[in-house]
mmCIF file of C-alpha atoms in Angstrom:
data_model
loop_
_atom_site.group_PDB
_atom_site.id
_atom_site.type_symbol
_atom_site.label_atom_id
_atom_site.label_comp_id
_atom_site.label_asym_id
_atom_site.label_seq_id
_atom_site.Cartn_x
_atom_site.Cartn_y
_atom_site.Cartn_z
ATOM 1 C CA UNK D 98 -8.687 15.964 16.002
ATOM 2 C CA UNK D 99 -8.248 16.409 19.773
ATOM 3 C CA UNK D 100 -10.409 19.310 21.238
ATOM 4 C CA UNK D 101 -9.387 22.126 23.286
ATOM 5 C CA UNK D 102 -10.902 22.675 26.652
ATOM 6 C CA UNK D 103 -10.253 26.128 28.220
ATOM 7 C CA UNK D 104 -10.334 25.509 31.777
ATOM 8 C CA UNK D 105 -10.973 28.877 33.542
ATOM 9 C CA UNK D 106 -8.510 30.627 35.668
ATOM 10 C CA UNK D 107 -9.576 33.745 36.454
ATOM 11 C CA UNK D 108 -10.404 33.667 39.802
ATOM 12 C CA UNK D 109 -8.459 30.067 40.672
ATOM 13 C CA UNK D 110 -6.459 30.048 43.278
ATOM 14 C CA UNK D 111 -2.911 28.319 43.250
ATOM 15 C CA UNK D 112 -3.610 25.522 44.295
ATOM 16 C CA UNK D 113 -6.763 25.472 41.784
ATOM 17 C CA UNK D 114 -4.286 25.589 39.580
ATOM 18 C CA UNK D 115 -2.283 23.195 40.184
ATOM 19 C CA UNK D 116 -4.729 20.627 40.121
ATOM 20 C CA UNK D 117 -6.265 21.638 36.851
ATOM 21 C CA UNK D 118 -2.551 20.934 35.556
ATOM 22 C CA UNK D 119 -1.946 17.737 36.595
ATOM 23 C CA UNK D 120 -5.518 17.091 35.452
ATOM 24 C CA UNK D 121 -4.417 17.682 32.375
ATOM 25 C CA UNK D 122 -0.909 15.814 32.249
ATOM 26 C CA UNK D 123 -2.953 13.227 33.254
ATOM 27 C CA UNK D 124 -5.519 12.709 30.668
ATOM 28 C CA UNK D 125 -2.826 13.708 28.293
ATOM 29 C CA UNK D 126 -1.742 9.873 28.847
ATOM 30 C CA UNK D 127 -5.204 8.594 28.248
ATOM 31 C CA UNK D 128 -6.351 7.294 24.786
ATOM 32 C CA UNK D 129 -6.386 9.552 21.933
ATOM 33 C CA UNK D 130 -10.231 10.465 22.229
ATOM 34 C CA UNK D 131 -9.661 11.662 25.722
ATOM 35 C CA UNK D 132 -9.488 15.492 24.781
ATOM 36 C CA UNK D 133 -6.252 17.387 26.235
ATOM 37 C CA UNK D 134 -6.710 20.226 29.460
ATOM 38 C CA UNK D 135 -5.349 23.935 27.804
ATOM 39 C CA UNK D 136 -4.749 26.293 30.960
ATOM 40 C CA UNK D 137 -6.213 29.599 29.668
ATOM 41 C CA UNK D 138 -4.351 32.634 30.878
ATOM 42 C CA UNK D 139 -5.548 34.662 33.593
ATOM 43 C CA UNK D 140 -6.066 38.316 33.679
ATOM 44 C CA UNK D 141 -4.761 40.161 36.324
ATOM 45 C CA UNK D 142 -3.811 43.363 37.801
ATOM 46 C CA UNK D 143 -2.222 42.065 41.356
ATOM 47 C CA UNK D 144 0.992 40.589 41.485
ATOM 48 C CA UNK D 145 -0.232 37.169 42.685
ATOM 49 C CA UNK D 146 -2.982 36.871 39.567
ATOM 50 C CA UNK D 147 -0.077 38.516 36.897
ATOM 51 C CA UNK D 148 2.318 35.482 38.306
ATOM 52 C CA UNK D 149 -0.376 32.960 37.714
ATOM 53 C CA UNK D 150 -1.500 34.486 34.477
ATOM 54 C CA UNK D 151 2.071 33.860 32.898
ATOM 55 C CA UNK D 152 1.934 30.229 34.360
ATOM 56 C CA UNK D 153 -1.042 29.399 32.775
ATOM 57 C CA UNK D 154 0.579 30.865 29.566
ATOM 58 C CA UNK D 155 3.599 29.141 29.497
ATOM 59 C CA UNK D 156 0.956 25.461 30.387
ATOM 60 C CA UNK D 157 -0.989 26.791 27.415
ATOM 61 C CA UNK D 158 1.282 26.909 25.180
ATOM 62 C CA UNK D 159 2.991 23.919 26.526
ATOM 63 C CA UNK D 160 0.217 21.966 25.355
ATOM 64 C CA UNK D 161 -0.057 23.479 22.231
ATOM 65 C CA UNK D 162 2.649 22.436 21.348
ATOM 66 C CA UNK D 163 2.142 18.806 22.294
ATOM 67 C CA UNK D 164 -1.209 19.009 20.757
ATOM 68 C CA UNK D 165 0.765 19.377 17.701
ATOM 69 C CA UNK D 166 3.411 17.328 17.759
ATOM 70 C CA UNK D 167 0.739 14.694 18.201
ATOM 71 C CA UNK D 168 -1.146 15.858 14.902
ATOM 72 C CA UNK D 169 0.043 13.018 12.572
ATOM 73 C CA UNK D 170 -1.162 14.961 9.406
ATOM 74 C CA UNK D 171 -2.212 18.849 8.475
ATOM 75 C CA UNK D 172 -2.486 21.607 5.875
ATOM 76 C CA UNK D 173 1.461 21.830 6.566
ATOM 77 C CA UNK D 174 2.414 18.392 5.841
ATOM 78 C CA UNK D 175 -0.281 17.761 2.990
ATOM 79 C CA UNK D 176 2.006 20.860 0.703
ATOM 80 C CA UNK D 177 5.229 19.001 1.964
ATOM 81 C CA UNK D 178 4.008 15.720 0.282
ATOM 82 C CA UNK D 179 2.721 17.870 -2.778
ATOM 83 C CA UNK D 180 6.520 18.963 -3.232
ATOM 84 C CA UNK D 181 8.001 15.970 -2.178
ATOM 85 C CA UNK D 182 5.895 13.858 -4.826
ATOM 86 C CA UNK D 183 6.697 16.466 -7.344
ATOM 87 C CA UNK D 184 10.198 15.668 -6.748
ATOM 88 C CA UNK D 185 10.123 11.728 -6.268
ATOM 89 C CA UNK D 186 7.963 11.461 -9.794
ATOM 90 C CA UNK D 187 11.035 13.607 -11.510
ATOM 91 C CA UNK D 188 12.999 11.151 -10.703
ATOM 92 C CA UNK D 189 10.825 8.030 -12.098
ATOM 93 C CA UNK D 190 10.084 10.036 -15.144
ATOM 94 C CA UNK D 191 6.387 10.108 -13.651
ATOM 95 C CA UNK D 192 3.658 12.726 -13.324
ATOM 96 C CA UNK D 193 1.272 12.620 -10.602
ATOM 97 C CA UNK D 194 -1.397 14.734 -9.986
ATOM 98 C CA UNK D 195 -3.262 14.667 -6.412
ATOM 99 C CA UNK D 196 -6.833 13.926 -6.022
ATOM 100 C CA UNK D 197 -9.616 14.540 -3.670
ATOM 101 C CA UNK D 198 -13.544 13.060 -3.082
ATOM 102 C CA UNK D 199 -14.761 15.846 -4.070
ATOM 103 C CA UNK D 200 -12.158 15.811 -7.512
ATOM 104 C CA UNK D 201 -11.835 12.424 -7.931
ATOM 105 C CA UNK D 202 -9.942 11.047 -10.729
ATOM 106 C CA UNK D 203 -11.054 8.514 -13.335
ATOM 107 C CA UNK D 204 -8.945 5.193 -12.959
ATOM 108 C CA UNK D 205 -9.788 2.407 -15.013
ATOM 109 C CA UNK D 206 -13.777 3.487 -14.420
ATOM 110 C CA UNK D 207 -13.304 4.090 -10.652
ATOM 111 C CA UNK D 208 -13.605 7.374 -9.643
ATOM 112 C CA UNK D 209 -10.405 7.492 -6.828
ATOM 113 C CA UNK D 210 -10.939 8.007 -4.198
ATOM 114 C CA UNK D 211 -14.687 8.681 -4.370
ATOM 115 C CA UNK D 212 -15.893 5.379 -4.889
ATOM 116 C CA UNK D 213 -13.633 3.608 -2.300
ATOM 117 C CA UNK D 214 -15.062 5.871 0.421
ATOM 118 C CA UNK D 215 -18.710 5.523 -0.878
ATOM 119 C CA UNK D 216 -18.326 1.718 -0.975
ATOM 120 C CA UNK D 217 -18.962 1.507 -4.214
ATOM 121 C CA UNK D 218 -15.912 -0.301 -5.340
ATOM 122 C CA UNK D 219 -14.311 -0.987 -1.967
ATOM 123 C CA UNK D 220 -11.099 -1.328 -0.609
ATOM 124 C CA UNK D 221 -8.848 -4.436 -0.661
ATOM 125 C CA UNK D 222 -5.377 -5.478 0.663
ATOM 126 C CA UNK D 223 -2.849 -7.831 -0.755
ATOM 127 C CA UNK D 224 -6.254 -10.330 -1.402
ATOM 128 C CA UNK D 225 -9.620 -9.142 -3.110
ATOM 129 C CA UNK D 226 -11.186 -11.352 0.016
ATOM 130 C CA UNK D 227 -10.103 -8.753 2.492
ATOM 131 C CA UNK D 228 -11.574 -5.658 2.245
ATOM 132 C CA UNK D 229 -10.554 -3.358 4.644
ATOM 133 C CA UNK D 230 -12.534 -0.145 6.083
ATOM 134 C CA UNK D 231 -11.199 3.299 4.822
ATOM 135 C CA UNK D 232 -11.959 6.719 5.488
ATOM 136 C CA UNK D 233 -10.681 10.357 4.267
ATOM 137 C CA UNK D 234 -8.722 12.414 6.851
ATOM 138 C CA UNK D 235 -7.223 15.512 7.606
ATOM 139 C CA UNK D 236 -5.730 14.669 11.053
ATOM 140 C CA UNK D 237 -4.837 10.591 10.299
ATOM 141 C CA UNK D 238 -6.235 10.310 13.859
ATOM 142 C CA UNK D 239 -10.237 10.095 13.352
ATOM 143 C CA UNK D 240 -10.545 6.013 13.943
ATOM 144 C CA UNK D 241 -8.852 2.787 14.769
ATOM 145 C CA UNK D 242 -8.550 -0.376 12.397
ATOM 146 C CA UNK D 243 -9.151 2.230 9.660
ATOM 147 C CA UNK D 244 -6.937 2.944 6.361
ATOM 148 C CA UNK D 245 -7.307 6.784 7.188
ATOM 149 C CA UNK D 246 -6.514 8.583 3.475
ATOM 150 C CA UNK D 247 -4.409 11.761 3.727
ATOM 151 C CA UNK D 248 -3.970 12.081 0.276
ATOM 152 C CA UNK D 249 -4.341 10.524 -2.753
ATOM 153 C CA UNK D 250 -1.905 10.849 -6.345
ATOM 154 C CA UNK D 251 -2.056 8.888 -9.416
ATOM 155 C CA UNK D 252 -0.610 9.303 -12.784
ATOM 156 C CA UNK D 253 -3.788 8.165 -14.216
ATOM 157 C CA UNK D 254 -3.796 11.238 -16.806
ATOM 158 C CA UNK D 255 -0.568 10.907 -17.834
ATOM 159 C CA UNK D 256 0.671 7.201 -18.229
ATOM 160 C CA UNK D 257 -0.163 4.641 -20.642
ATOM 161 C CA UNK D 258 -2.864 2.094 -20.022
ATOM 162 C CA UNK D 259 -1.676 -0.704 -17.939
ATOM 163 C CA UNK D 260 0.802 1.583 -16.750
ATOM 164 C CA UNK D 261 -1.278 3.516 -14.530
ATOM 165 C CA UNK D 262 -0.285 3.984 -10.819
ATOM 166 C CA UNK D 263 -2.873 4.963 -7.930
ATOM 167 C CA UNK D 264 -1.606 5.674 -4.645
ATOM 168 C CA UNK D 265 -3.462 6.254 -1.089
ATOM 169 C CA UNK D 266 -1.257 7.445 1.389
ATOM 170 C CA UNK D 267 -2.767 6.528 4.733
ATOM 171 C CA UNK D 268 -2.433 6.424 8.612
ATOM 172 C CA UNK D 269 -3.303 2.929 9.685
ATOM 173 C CA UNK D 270 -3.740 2.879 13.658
ATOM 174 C CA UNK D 271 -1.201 5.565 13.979
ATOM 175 C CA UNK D 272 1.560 4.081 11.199
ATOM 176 C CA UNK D 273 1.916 5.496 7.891
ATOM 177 C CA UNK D 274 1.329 3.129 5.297
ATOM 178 C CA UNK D 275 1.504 4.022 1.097
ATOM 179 C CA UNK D 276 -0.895 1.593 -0.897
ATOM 180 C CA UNK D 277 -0.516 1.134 -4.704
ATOM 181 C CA UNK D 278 -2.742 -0.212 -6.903
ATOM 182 C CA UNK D 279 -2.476 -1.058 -10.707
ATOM 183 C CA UNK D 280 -5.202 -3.312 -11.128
ATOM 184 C CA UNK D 281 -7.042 -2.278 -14.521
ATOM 185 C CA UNK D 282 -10.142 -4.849 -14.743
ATOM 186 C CA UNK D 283 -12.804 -6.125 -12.530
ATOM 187 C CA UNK D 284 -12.494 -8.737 -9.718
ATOM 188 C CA UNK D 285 -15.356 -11.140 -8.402
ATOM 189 C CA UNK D 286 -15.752 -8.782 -5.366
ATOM 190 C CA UNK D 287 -16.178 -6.007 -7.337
ATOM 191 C CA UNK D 288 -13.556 -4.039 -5.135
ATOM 192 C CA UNK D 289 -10.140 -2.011 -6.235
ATOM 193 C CA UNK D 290 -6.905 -4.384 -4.719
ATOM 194 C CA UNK D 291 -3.736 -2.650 -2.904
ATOM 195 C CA UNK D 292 -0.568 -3.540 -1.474
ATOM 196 C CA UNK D 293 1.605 -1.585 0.530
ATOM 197 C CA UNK D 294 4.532 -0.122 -1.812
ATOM 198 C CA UNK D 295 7.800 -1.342 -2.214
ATOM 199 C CA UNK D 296 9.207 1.482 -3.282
ATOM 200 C CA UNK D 297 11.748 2.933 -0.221
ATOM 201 C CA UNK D 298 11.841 6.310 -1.276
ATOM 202 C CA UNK D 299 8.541 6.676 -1.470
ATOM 203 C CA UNK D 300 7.714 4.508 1.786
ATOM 204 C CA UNK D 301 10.227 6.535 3.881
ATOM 205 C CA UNK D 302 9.472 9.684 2.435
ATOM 206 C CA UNK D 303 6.083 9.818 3.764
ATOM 207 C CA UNK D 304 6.886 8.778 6.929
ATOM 208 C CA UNK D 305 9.141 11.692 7.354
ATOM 209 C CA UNK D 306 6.645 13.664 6.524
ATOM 210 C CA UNK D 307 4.211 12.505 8.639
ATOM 211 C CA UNK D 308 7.100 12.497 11.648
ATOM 212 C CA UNK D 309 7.806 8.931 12.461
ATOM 213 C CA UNK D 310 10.408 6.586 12.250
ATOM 214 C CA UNK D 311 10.811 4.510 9.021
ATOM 215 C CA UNK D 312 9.615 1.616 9.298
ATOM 216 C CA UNK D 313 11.475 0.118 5.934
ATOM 217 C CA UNK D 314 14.772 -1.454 6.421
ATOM 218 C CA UNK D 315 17.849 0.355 4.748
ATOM 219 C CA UNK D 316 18.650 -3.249 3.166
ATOM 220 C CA UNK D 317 14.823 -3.114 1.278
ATOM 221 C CA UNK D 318 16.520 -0.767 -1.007
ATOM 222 C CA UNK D 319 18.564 -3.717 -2.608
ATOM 223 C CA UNK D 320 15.663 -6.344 -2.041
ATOM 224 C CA UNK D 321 14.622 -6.175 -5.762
ATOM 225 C CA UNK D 322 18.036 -7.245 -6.863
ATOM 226 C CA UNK D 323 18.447 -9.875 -3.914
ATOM 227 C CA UNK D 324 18.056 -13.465 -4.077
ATOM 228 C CA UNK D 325 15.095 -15.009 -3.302
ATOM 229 C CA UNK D 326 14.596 -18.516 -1.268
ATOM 230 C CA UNK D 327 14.146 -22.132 -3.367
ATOM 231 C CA UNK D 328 10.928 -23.282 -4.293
ATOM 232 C CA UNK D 329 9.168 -26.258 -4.171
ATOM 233 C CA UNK D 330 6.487 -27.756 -6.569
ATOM 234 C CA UNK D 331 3.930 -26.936 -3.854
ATOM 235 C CA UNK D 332 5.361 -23.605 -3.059
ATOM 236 C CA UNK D 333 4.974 -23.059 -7.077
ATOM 237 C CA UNK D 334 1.642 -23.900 -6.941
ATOM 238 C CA UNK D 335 0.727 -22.330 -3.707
ATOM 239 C CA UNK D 336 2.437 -19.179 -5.502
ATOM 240 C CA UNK D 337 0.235 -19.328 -9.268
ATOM 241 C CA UNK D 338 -3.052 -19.865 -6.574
ATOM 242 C CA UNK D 339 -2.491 -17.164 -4.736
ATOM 243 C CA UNK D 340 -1.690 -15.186 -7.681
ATOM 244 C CA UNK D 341 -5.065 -16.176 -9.306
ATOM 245 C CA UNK D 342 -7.011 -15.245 -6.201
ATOM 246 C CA UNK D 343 -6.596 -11.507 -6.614
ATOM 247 C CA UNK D 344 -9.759 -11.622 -9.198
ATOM 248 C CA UNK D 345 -11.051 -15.109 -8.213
ATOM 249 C CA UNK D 346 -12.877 -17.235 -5.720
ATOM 250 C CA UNK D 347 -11.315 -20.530 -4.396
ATOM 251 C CA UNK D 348 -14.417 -22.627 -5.984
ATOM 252 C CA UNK D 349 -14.256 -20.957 -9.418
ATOM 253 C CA UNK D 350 -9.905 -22.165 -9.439
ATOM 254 C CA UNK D 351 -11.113 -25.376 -8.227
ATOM 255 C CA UNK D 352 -13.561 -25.669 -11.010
ATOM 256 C CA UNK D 353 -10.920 -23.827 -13.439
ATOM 257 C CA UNK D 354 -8.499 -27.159 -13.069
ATOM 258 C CA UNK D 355 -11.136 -29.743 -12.486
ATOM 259 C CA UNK D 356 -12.925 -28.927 -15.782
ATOM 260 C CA UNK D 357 -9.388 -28.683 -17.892
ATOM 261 C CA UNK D 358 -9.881 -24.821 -18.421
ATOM 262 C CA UNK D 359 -6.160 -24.462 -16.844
ATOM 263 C CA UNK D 360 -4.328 -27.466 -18.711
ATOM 264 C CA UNK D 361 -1.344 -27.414 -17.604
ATOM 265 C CA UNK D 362 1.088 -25.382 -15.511
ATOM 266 C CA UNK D 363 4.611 -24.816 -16.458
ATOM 267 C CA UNK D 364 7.094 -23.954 -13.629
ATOM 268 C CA UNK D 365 10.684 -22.915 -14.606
ATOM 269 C CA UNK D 366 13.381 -20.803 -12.509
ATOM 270 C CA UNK D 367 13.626 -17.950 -14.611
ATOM 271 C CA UNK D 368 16.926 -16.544 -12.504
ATOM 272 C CA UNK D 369 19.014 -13.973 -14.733
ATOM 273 C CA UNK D 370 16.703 -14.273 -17.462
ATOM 274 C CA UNK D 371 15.352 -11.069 -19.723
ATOM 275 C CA UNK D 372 12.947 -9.647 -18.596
ATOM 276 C CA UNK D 373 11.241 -9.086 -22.165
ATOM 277 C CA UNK D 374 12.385 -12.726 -23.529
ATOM 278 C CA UNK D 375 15.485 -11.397 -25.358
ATOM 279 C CA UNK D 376 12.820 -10.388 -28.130
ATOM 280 C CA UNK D 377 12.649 -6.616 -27.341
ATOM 281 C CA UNK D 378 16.272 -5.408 -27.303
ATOM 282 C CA UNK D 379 15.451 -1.968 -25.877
ATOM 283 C CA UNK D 380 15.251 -4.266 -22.343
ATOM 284 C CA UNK D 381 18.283 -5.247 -20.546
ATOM 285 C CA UNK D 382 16.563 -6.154 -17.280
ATOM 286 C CA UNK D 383 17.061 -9.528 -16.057
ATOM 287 C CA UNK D 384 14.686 -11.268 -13.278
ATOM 288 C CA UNK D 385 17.020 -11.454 -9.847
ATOM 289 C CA UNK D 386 18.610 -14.913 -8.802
ATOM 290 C CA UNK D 387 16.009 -17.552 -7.577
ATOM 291 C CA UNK D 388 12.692 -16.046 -9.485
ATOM 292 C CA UNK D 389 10.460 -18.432 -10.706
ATOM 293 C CA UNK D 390 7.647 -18.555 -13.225
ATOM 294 C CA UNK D 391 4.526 -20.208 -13.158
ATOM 295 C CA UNK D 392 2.660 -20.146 -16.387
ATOM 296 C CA UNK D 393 -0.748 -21.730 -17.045
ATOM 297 C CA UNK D 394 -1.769 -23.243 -20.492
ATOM 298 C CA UNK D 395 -3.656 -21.437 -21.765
ATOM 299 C CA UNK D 396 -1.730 -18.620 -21.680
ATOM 300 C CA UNK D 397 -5.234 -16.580 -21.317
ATOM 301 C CA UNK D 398 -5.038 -17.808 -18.023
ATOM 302 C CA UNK D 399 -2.352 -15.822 -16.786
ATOM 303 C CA UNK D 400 1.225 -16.200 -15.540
ATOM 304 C CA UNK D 401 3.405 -15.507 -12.423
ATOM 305 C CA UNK D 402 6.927 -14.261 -12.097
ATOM 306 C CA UNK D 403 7.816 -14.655 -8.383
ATOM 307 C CA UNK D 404 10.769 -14.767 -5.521
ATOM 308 C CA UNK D 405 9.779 -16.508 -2.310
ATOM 309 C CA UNK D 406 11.141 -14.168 0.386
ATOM 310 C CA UNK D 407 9.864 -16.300 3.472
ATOM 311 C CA UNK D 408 7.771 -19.453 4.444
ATOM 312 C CA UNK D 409 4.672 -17.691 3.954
ATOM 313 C CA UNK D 410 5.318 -14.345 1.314
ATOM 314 C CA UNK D 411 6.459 -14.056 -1.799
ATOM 315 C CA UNK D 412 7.663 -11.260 -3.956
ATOM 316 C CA UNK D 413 5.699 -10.779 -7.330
ATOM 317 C CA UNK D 414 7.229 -9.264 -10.551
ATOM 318 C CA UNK D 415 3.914 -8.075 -12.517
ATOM 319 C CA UNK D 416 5.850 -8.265 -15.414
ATOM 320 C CA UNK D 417 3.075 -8.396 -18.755
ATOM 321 C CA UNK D 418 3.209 -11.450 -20.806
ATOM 322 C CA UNK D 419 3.352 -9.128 -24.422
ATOM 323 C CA UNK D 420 6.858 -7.418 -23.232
ATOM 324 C CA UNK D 421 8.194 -8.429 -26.138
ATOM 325 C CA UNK D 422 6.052 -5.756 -27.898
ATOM 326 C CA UNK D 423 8.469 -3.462 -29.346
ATOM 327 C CA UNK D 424 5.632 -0.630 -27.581
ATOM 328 C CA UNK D 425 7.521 -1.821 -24.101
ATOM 329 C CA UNK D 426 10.314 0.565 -23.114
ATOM 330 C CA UNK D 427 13.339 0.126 -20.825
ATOM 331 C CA UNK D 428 12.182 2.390 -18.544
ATOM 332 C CA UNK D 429 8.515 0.849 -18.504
ATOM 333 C CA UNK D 430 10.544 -2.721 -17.614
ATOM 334 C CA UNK D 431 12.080 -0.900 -14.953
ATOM 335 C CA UNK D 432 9.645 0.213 -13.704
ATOM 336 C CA UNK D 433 7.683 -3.266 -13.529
ATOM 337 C CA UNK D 434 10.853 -4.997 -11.587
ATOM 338 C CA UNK D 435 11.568 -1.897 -8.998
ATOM 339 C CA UNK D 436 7.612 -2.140 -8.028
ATOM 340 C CA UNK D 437 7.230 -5.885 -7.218
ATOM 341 C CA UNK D 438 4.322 -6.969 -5.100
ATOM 342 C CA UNK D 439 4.624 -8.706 -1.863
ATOM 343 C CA UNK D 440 1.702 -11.427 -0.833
ATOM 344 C CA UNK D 441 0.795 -13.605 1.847
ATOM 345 C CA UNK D 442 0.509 -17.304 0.471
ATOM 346 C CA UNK D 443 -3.570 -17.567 0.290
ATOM 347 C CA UNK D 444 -3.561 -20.791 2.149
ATOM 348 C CA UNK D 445 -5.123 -23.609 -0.186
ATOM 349 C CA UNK D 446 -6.523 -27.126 0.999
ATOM 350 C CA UNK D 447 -4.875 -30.415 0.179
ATOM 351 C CA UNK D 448 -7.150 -31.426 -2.496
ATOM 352 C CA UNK D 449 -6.852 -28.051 -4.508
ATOM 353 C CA UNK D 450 -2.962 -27.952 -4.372
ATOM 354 C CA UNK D 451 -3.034 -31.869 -5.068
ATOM 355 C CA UNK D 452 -5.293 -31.084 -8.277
ATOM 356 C CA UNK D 453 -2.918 -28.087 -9.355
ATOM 357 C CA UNK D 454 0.047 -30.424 -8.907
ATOM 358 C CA UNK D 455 -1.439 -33.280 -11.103
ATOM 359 C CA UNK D 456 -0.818 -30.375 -13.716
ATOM 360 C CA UNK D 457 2.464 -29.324 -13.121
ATOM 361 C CA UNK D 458 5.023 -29.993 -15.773
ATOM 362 C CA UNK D 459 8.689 -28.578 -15.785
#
């Protein structure tokens, strides 16, 4: 948080004055750790000192309230997001309940958001390889290149297991940004994995809060229903190994397919398909136009229900593989499809996607 410096005016002259204000407007401009000039009133009783008293009053409180306009996050906004969150979870049949480091909550054996900021299962960002630097804040303007945390809510208490939702909502270099995580079992890098939400209300929600402009597109709100782009066999594959290294390195995949672990991969355009296989009838939902599945053989080794959206990123329904459990609920498969996850492709060599395709099959 910027800090006030009372610069002294009671024995300035005008022209003192002045240049202690444009002192101030100037440094105003500098970078955010360049603390802001606060023209202290003077106290007076000639006419000259009482005129110059009130101007130093009206710059005092001009930069007070600049100061604050600044101040990306506070006590104020923190209960707005309490109520607003109490509202948005109403409306996906949700509870949430906010969490601090010093009342962390248990999720999945991670105490959130205690053991992110201790290091102790770190931070990671669309890939378990890139583990980003976070930090708990009550201004969202402490450091740069840091996922600042302003507050953290999860449903952890409340939902059932693999159901559980934990989100930071942070200030990244000055932007808002909401990460979600779901993940429920340990990853080679020992770290918890994120992605920014999809979900709009939520997304634009905070960022009124925190008084910017949204940065999600009014036409994201219909993105889960859209069509996504063809795909290729290597775009399949690209998609199941980037998929597989949330929890894994690139040698142990390699060694996964070279040593017949993964058999074979089964790629099929799933477009318009149920959700739950026809075989729970409580679910309606079908997978948008152009989603494709990737499913390894095993099945123990996972599967992939994807859109591409661009050359590069795809869109990721973590839909289970047991939704045809009659336990699954319509609003549970809803709630799977309106949270997709968007990924970079992890960019793979030649020889791995080469090895991946000698096991495709349609």
């Amino acid at each position: 948080m910027k800090k006030n410096i009372l610069c002294s005016a009671a024995v300035l002259a005008a022209l003192s004055l002045t240049a202690c204000s444009k002192q101030s407007s100037s440094q105003d401009k500098q970078a955010s750790q360049i603390s802001s000039k606060v023209v202290k009133k003077a106290s007076s009783s000639s006419k000259s000192e009482s005129s110059q008293g009130s101007s130093n009053n009206s710059a005092s409180a001009s930069s007070s309230s600049s100061s604050q306009q600044r101040t990306l996050w506070n006590g104020q906004k923190s209960q707005q997001l309490a109520s607003f969150m109490a509202s948005w979870a109403a409306g996906m049949k949700q509870k949430y309940v906010s969490y601090t480091p010093s009342s962390p909550v248990d999720f999945y054996g991670t105490e959130a958001p205690a053991d992110q900021l201790s290091g102790k299962y770190p931070v990671s960002v669309d890939d378990v390889n890139n583990e980003v630097a976070v930090k708990w804040s009550t201004t969202g303007q402490e450091a740069q290149n840091t996922y600042l945390i302003v507050a953290c809510y999860s449903d952890a208490t409340s939902a059932g297991y693999a159901d559980k939702h934990l989100y930071f909502f942070t200030i990244y270099n000055g932007k808002p940004v909401v990460l979600v995580t779901m993940q429920n079992q340990g990853n080679a890098r020992n770290n918890l994995g994120f992605r920014e939400t999809e979900n709009v209300n939520l997304k634009n929600g905070f960022n009124k809060i925190v008084g910017t402009s949204s940065s999600a597109n009014s036409n994201t709100a219909t993105d889960n229903g859209s069509a996504g782009l063809l795909v290729s066999d290597d775009q399949a594959v690209q998609a199941f190994y980037t998929f597989l290294r949330q929890h894994e390195e690139g040698d142990d995949i390699y060694n996964s397919f070279k040593q017949d672990e993964i058999q074979l991969l089964f790629f099929h355009d799933v477009s318009g398909k149920n959700v739950a296989s026809d075989v729970n009838k409580a679910v309606t939902r079908t997978f948008p136009k152009n989603t494709y599945e990737v499913r390894a053989q095993p099945h123990a080794e996972g599967q992939v229900h994807f859109q591409r959206i661009s050359d590069d990123t795809i869109r990721v329904f973590n839909v289970p593989d047991a939704f045809q459990d009659d336990r699954w609920t319509k609003e549970q498969a809803n709630n799977y499809m309106d949270h997709p996850k968007v990924m970079k492709l992890s960019p793979a060599d030649s020889t791995m996607l080469n090895l991946m395709k000698s096991k495709l099959t349609h």
